[in-house]
JSON list of C-alpha atoms and ligand atoms in Angstrom, two decimals:
[
{"chain": "A", "resi": 1, "resn": "MET", "atom": "CA", "xyz": [39.09, 30.13, 88.10]},
{"chain": "A", "resi": 2, "resn": "GLU", "atom": "CA", "xyz": [39.56, 28.55, 84.72]},
{"chain": "A", "resi": 3, "resn": "ASN", "atom": "CA", "xyz": [36.94, 26.05, 83.57]},
{"chain": "A", "resi": 4, "resn": "CYS", "atom": "CA", "xyz": [34.49, 27.10, 86.27]},
{"chain": "A", "resi": 5, "resn": "ILE", "atom": "CA", "xyz": [31.03, 27.59, 84.80]},
{"chain": "A", "resi": 6, "resn": "PHE", "atom": "CA", "xyz": [29.94, 30.03, 87.50]},
{"chain": "A", "resi": 7, "resn": "CYS", "atom": "CA", "xyz": [33.12, 32.13, 87.12]},
{"chain": "A", "resi": 8, "resn": "LYS", "atom": "CA", "xyz": [32.24, 32.37, 83.43]},
{"chain": "A", "resi": 9, "resn": "ILE", "atom": "CA", "xyz": [28.75, 33.61, 84.30]},
{"chain": "A", "resi": 10, "resn": "VAL", "atom": "CA", "xyz": [30.18, 36.04, 86.88]},
{"chain": "A", "resi": 11, "resn": "ASN", "atom": "CA", "xyz": [32.62, 37.35, 84.24]},
{"chain": "A", "resi": 12, "resn": "LYS", "atom": "CA", "xyz": [29.79, 37.54, 81.66]},
{"chain": "A", "resi": 13, "resn": "GLU", "atom": "CA", "xyz": [31.65, 35.13, 79.38]},
{"chain": "A", "resi": 14, "resn": "ILE", "atom": "CA", "xyz": [28.41, 33.13, 79.40]},
{"chain": "A", "resi": 15, "resn": "ALA", "atom": "CA", "xyz": [25.24, 35.17, 79.02]},
{"chain": "A", "resi": 16, "resn": "SER", "atom": "CA", "xyz": [22.66, 34.77, 81.72]},
{"chain": "A", "resi": 17, "resn": "GLU", "atom": "CA", "xyz": [19.56, 36.63, 82.87]},
{"chain": "A", "resi": 18, "resn": "ILE", "atom": "CA", "xyz": [20.85, 38.47, 85.91]},
{"chain": "A", "resi": 19, "resn": "LEU", "atom": "CA", "xyz": [18.26, 38.65, 88.69]},
{"chain": "A", "resi": 20, "resn": "TYR", "atom": "CA", "xyz": [20.43, 40.39, 91.27]},
{"chain": "A", "resi": 21, "resn": "GLU", "atom": "CA", "xyz": [23.94, 41.77, 91.30]},
{"chain": "A", "resi": 22, "resn": "ASP", "atom": "CA", "xyz": [26.14, 43.69, 93.68]},
{"chain": "A", "resi": 23, "resn": "ASP", "atom": "CA", "xyz": [29.89, 43.93, 94.07]},
{"chain": "A", "resi": 24, "resn": "GLU", "atom": "CA", "xyz": [30.19, 40.50, 95.69]},
{"chain": "A", "resi": 25, "resn": "LEU", "atom": "CA", "xyz": [27.21, 38.46, 94.51]},
{"chain": "A", "resi": 26, "resn": "ILE", "atom": "CA", "xyz": [25.22, 37.59, 91.42]},
{"chain": "A", "resi": 27, "resn": "ALA", "atom": "CA", "xyz": [21.96, 35.67, 91.00]},
{"chain": "A", "resi": 28, "resn": "PHE", "atom": "CA", "xyz": [20.43, 33.92, 88.01]},
{"chain": "A", "resi": 29, "resn": "TYR", "atom": "CA", "xyz": [17.93, 31.15, 87.31]},
{"chain": "A", "resi": 30, "resn": "ASP", "atom": "CA", "xyz": [19.03, 27.54, 87.71]},
{"chain": "A", "resi": 31, "resn": "ILE", "atom": "CA", "xyz": [19.22, 25.92, 84.28]},
{"chain": "A", "resi": 32, "resn": "ASN", "atom": "CA", "xyz": [17.44, 22.82, 85.62]},
{"chain": "A", "resi": 33, "resn": "PRO", "atom": "CA", "xyz": [14.75, 24.18, 87.95]},
{"chain": "A", "resi": 34, "resn": "MET", "atom": "CA", "xyz": [13.60, 21.93, 90.79]},
{"chain": "A", "resi": 35, "resn": "ALA", "atom": "CA", "xyz": [10.77, 24.27, 91.84]},
{"chain": "A", "resi": 36, "resn": "PRO", "atom": "CA", "xyz": [8.64, 26.98, 90.18]},
{"chain": "A", "resi": 37, "resn": "VAL", "atom": "CA", "xyz": [11.20, 29.49, 91.45]},
{"chain": "A", "resi": 38, "resn": "HIS", "atom": "CA", "xyz": [14.77, 28.21, 91.51]},
{"chain": "A", "resi": 39, "resn": "ILE", "atom": "CA", "xyz": [17.44, 30.87, 91.74]},
{"chain": "A", "resi": 40, "resn": "LEU", "atom": "CA", "xyz": [21.17, 30.47, 92.25]},
{"chain": "A", "resi": 41, "resn": "LEU", "atom": "CA", "xyz": [22.87, 33.08, 94.39]},
{"chain": "A", "resi": 42, "resn": "VAL", "atom": "CA", "xyz": [26.57, 32.96, 93.61]},
{"chain": "A", "resi": 43, "resn": "THR", "atom": "CA", "xyz": [29.63, 34.64, 95.10]},
{"chain": "A", "resi": 44, "resn": "LYS", "atom": "CA", "xyz": [31.66, 36.58, 92.54]},
{"chain": "A", "resi": 45, "resn": "LYS", "atom": "CA", "xyz": [34.81, 35.40, 94.27]},
{"chain": "A", "resi": 46, "resn": "HIS", "atom": "CA", "xyz": [35.66, 31.80, 93.46]},
{"chain": "A", "resi": 47, "resn": "VAL", "atom": "CA", "xyz": [35.25, 29.88, 96.70]},
{"chain": "A", "resi": 48, "resn": "ALA", "atom": "CA", "xyz": [34.64, 26.16, 96.23]},
{"chain": "A", "resi": 49, "resn": "ASN", "atom": "CA", "xyz": [32.08, 25.73, 99.03]},
{"chain": "A", "resi": 50, "resn": "ILE", "atom": "CA", "xyz": [31.44, 26.48, 102.70]},
{"chain": "A", "resi": 51, "resn": "SER", "atom": "CA", "xyz": [34.46, 24.41, 103.72]},
{"chain": "A", "resi": 52, "resn": "ASP", "atom": "CA", "xyz": [36.64, 26.64, 101.53]},
{"chain": "A", "resi": 53, "resn": "LEU", "atom": "CA", "xyz": [35.54, 29.89, 103.23]},
{"chain": "A", "resi": 54, "resn": "SER", "atom": "CA", "xyz": [38.32, 31.73, 105.04]},
{"chain": "A", "resi": 55, "resn": "ASP", "atom": "CA", "xyz": [38.22, 33.96, 108.11]},
{"chain": "A", "resi": 56, "resn": "ASP", "atom": "CA", "xyz": [38.11, 36.94, 105.74]},
{"chain": "A", "resi": 57, "resn": "ASP", "atom": "CA", "xyz": [34.80, 35.75, 104.31]},
{"chain": "A", "resi": 58, "resn": "HIS", "atom": "CA", "xyz": [32.52, 36.44, 107.29]},
{"chain": "A", "resi": 59, "resn": "ALA", "atom": "CA", "xyz": [30.93, 39.48, 105.67]},
{"chain": "A", "resi": 60, "resn": "LEU", "atom": "CA", "xyz": [30.56, 37.67, 102.36]},
{"chain": "A", "resi": 61, "resn": "ALA", "atom": "CA", "xyz": [28.78, 34.75, 104.00]},
{"chain": "A", "resi": 62, "resn": "CYS", "atom": "CA", "xyz": [26.48, 37.15, 105.80]},
{"chain": "A", "resi": 63, "resn": "ARG", "atom": "CA", "xyz": [25.73, 38.95, 102.57]},
{"chain": "A", "resi": 64, "resn": "VAL", "atom": "CA", "xyz": [24.45, 35.73, 101.03]},
{"chain": "A", "resi": 65, "resn": "LEU", "atom": "CA", "xyz": [21.74, 35.55, 103.69]},
{"chain": "A", "resi": 66, "resn": "PHE", "atom": "CA", "xyz": [20.65, 39.13, 103.23]},
{"chain": "A", "resi": 67, "resn": "ALA", "atom": "CA", "xyz": [20.68, 38.94, 99.43]},
{"chain": "A", "resi": 68, "resn": "ALA", "atom": "CA", "xyz": [18.55, 35.79, 99.71]},
{"chain": "A", "resi": 69, "resn": "LYS", "atom": "CA", "xyz": [16.15, 37.75, 101.87]},
{"chain": "A", "resi": 70, "resn": "GLU", "atom": "CA", "xyz": [15.92, 40.49, 99.19]},
{"chain": "A", "resi": 71, "resn": "LEU", "atom": "CA", "xyz": [15.47, 37.98, 96.38]},
{"chain": "A", "resi": 72, "resn": "ALA", "atom": "CA", "xyz": [12.77, 36.14, 98.31]},
{"chain": "A", "resi": 73, "resn": "LYS", "atom": "CA", "xyz": [10.94, 39.42, 98.69]},
{"chain": "A", "resi": 74, "resn": "LYS", "atom": "CA", "xyz": [11.41, 40.33, 95.01]},
{"chain": "A", "resi": 75, "resn": "PHE", "atom": "CA", "xyz": [9.96, 36.97, 93.94]},
{"chain": "A", "resi": 76, "resn": "ASN", "atom": "CA", "xyz": [7.13, 37.11, 96.50]},
{"chain": "A", "resi": 77, "resn": "LEU", "atom": "CA", "xyz": [8.44, 34.12, 98.44]},
{"chain": "A", "resi": 78, "resn": "ASP", "atom": "CA", "xyz": [8.85, 35.87, 101.77]},
{"chain": "A", "resi": 79, "resn": "GLU", "atom": "CA", "xyz": [5.26, 35.25, 102.90]},
{"chain": "A", "resi": 80, "resn": "SER", "atom": "CA", "xyz": [4.69, 31.83, 101.30]},
{"chain": "A", "resi": 81, "resn": "GLY", "atom": "CA", "xyz": [8.15, 30.54, 102.22]},
{"chain": "A", "resi": 82, "resn": "PHE", "atom": "CA", "xyz": [11.23, 29.26, 100.50]},
{"chain": "A", "resi": 83, "resn": "ARG", "atom": "CA", "xyz": [14.30, 27.11, 101.05]},
{"chain": "A", "resi": 84, "resn": "LEU", "atom": "CA", "xyz": [17.90, 28.29, 101.01]},
{"chain": "A", "resi": 85, "resn": "ALA", "atom": "CA", "xyz": [20.20, 25.35, 100.32]},
{"chain": "A", "resi": 86, "resn": "LEU", "atom": "CA", "xyz": [23.97, 25.14, 100.01]},
{"chain": "A", "resi": 87, "resn": "ASN", "atom": "CA", "xyz": [25.22, 21.77, 98.86]},
{"chain": "A", "resi": 88, "resn": "ASN", "atom": "CA", "xyz": [28.70, 20.85, 100.03]},
{"chain": "A", "resi": 89, "resn": "ASN", "atom": "CA", "xyz": [30.98, 18.23, 98.57]},
{"chain": "A", "resi": 90, "resn": "ALA", "atom": "CA", "xyz": [30.03, 14.73, 97.47]},
{"chain": "A", "resi": 91, "resn": "ASP", "atom": "CA", "xyz": [27.58, 13.69, 100.16]},
{"chain": "A", "resi": 92, "resn": "GLY", "atom": "CA", "xyz": [25.97, 17.13, 100.01]},
{"chain": "A", "resi": 93, "resn": "GLY", "atom": "CA", "xyz": [25.26, 16.60, 96.32]},
{"chain": "A", "resi": 94, "resn": "GLN", "atom": "CA", "xyz": [27.48, 19.45, 95.13]},
{"chain": "A", "resi": 95, "resn": "GLU", "atom": "CA", "xyz": [28.04, 19.45, 91.37]},
{"chain": "A", "resi": 96, "resn": "VAL", "atom": "CA", "xyz": [29.45, 22.90, 90.74]},
{"chain": "A", "resi": 97, "resn": "PHE", "atom": "CA", "xyz": [32.39, 23.71, 93.00]},
{"chain": "A", "resi": 98, "resn": "HIS", "atom": "CA", "xyz": [31.87, 27.45, 93.19]},
{"chain": "A", "resi": 99, "resn": "LEU", "atom": "CA", "xyz": [29.95, 28.65, 96.26]},
{"chain": "A", "resi": 100, "resn": "HIS", "atom": "CA", "xyz": [26.26, 29.13, 95.57]},
{"chain": "A", "resi": 101, "resn": "ALA", "atom": "CA", "xyz": [22.99, 29.04, 97.41]},
{"chain": "A", "resi": 102, "resn": "HIS", "atom": "CA", "xyz": [19.83, 27.64, 95.90]},
{"chain": "A", "resi": 103, "resn": "ILE", "atom": "CA", "xyz": [16.69, 29.67, 96.56]},
{"chain": "A", "resi": 104, "resn": "LEU", "atom": "CA", "xyz": [13.73, 27.36, 96.01]},
{"chain": "A", "resi": 105, "resn": "GLY", "atom": "CA", "xyz": [10.09, 28.26, 96.28]},
{"chain": "A", "resi": 106, "resn": "GLY", "atom": "CA", "xyz": [6.77, 28.78, 94.58]},
{"chain": "A", "resi": 107, "resn": "LYS", "atom": "CA", "xyz": [5.27, 25.53, 95.88]},
{"chain": "A", "resi": 108, "resn": "LYS", "atom": "CA", "xyz": [5.17, 23.53, 99.09]},
{"chain": "A", "resi": 109, "resn": "LEU", "atom": "CA", "xyz": [8.54, 21.83, 99.08]},
{"chain": "A", "resi": 110, "resn": "GLY", "atom": "CA", "xyz": [9.07, 18.25, 100.19]},
{"chain": "A", "resi": 111, "resn": "LYS", "atom": "CA", "xyz": [11.32, 17.06, 102.97]},
{"chain": "A", "resi": 112, "resn": "MET", "atom": "CA", "xyz": [15.01, 17.67, 102.62]},
{"chain": "A", "resi": 113, "resn": "CYS", "atom": "CA", "xyz": [16.14, 14.21, 101.53]},
{"chain": "B", "resi": 201, "resn": "LIG", "atom": "P1", "xyz": [24.92, 21.96, 93.15]},
{"chain": "B", "resi": 201, "resn": "LIG", "atom": "O1", "xyz": [24.48, 20.54, 93.12]},
{"chain": "B", "resi": 201, "resn": "LIG", "atom": "O2", "xyz": [24.51, 22.66, 94.42]},
{"chain": "B", "resi": 201, "resn": "LIG", "atom": "O3", "xyz": [26.37, 22.13, 92.83]},
{"chain": "B", "resi": 201, "resn": "LIG", "atom": "O4", "xyz": [24.07, 22.68, 92.02]},
{"chain": "B", "resi": 201, "resn": "LIG", "atom": "C1", "xyz": [24.57, 23.17, 90.83]},
{"chain": "B", "resi": 201, "resn": "LIG", "atom": "C2", "xyz": [23.41, 23.73, 90.09]},
{"chain": "B", "resi": 201, "resn": "LIG", "atom": "O5", "xyz": [23.87, 24.52, 89.02]},
{"chain": "B", "resi": 201, "resn": "LIG", "atom": "C3", "xyz": [22.47, 22.67, 89.49]},
{"chain": "B", "resi": 201, "resn": "LIG", "atom": "O6", "xyz": [21.16, 22.83, 90.05]},
{"chain": "B", "resi": 201, "resn": "LIG", "atom": "C4", "xyz": [22.50, 22.98, 87.99]},
{"chain": "B", "resi": 201, "resn": "LIG", "atom": "O7", "xyz": [21.24, 22.81, 87.39]},
{"chain": "B", "resi": 201, "resn": "LIG", "atom": "C5", "xyz": [22.97, 24.42, 87.97]},
{"chain": "B", "resi": 201, "resn": "LIG", "atom": "N1", "xyz": [23.66, 24.84, 86.77]},
{"chain": "B", "resi": 201, "resn": "LIG", "atom": "C6", "xyz": [24.71, 24.23, 86.17]},
{"chain": "B", "resi": 201, "resn": "LIG", "atom": "N2", "xyz": [25.12, 24.95, 85.10]},
{"chain": "B", "resi": 201, "resn": "LIG", "atom": "C7", "xyz": [24.31, 26.05, 85.05]},
{"chain": "B", "resi": 201, "resn": "LIG", "atom": "C8", "xyz": [24.23, 27.17, 84.17]},
{"chain": "B", "resi": 201, "resn": "LIG", "atom": "N3", "xyz": [25.05, 27.32, 83.13]},
{"chain": "B", "resi": 201, "resn": "LIG", "atom": "N4", "xyz": [23.29, 28.10, 84.40]},
{"chain": "B", "resi": 201, "resn": "LIG", "atom": "C9", "xyz": [22.44, 27.96, 85.45]},
{"chain": "B", "resi": 201, "resn": "LIG", "atom": "N5", "xyz": [22.46, 26.93, 86.31]},
{"chain": "B", "resi": 201, "resn": "LIG", "atom": "C10", "xyz": [23.39, 25.99, 86.11]},
{"chain": "B", "resi": 202, "resn": "LIG", "atom": "ZN1", "xyz": [34.29, 29.72, 89.96]}
]
């Protein structure tokens, strides 16, 4: 998708420190961290958000959970805990309209909102 910042990172048009990558997902640090560990787990396919997922995306959605599990382990968040957040549309606070999950941890997080 043209003019999508996360597509540019996926396509390596913008350099980023890659923390995890497989054929469907990529993860990198959030540029504006809200916690000591703040990772973005991004689908390589351009899907705007959860509402834009199709019936063909079941496996992809499931993969996000399991990749988050692996990343949490890699960053030693599995025991201490972490938050997996997917912001959707305006009221959800979504700013980048390319499906991504925030993995937040490294401190005791506050309430959701
Ligand atoms: P959301 O509100 O869920 O759409 O969050 C988008 C996130 O992307 C924000 O936390 C931004 O700090 C982050 N972000 C935007 N541009 C970049 C970038 N080039 N590299 C890493 N993170 C980014
Ligand atoms: Zn995109």
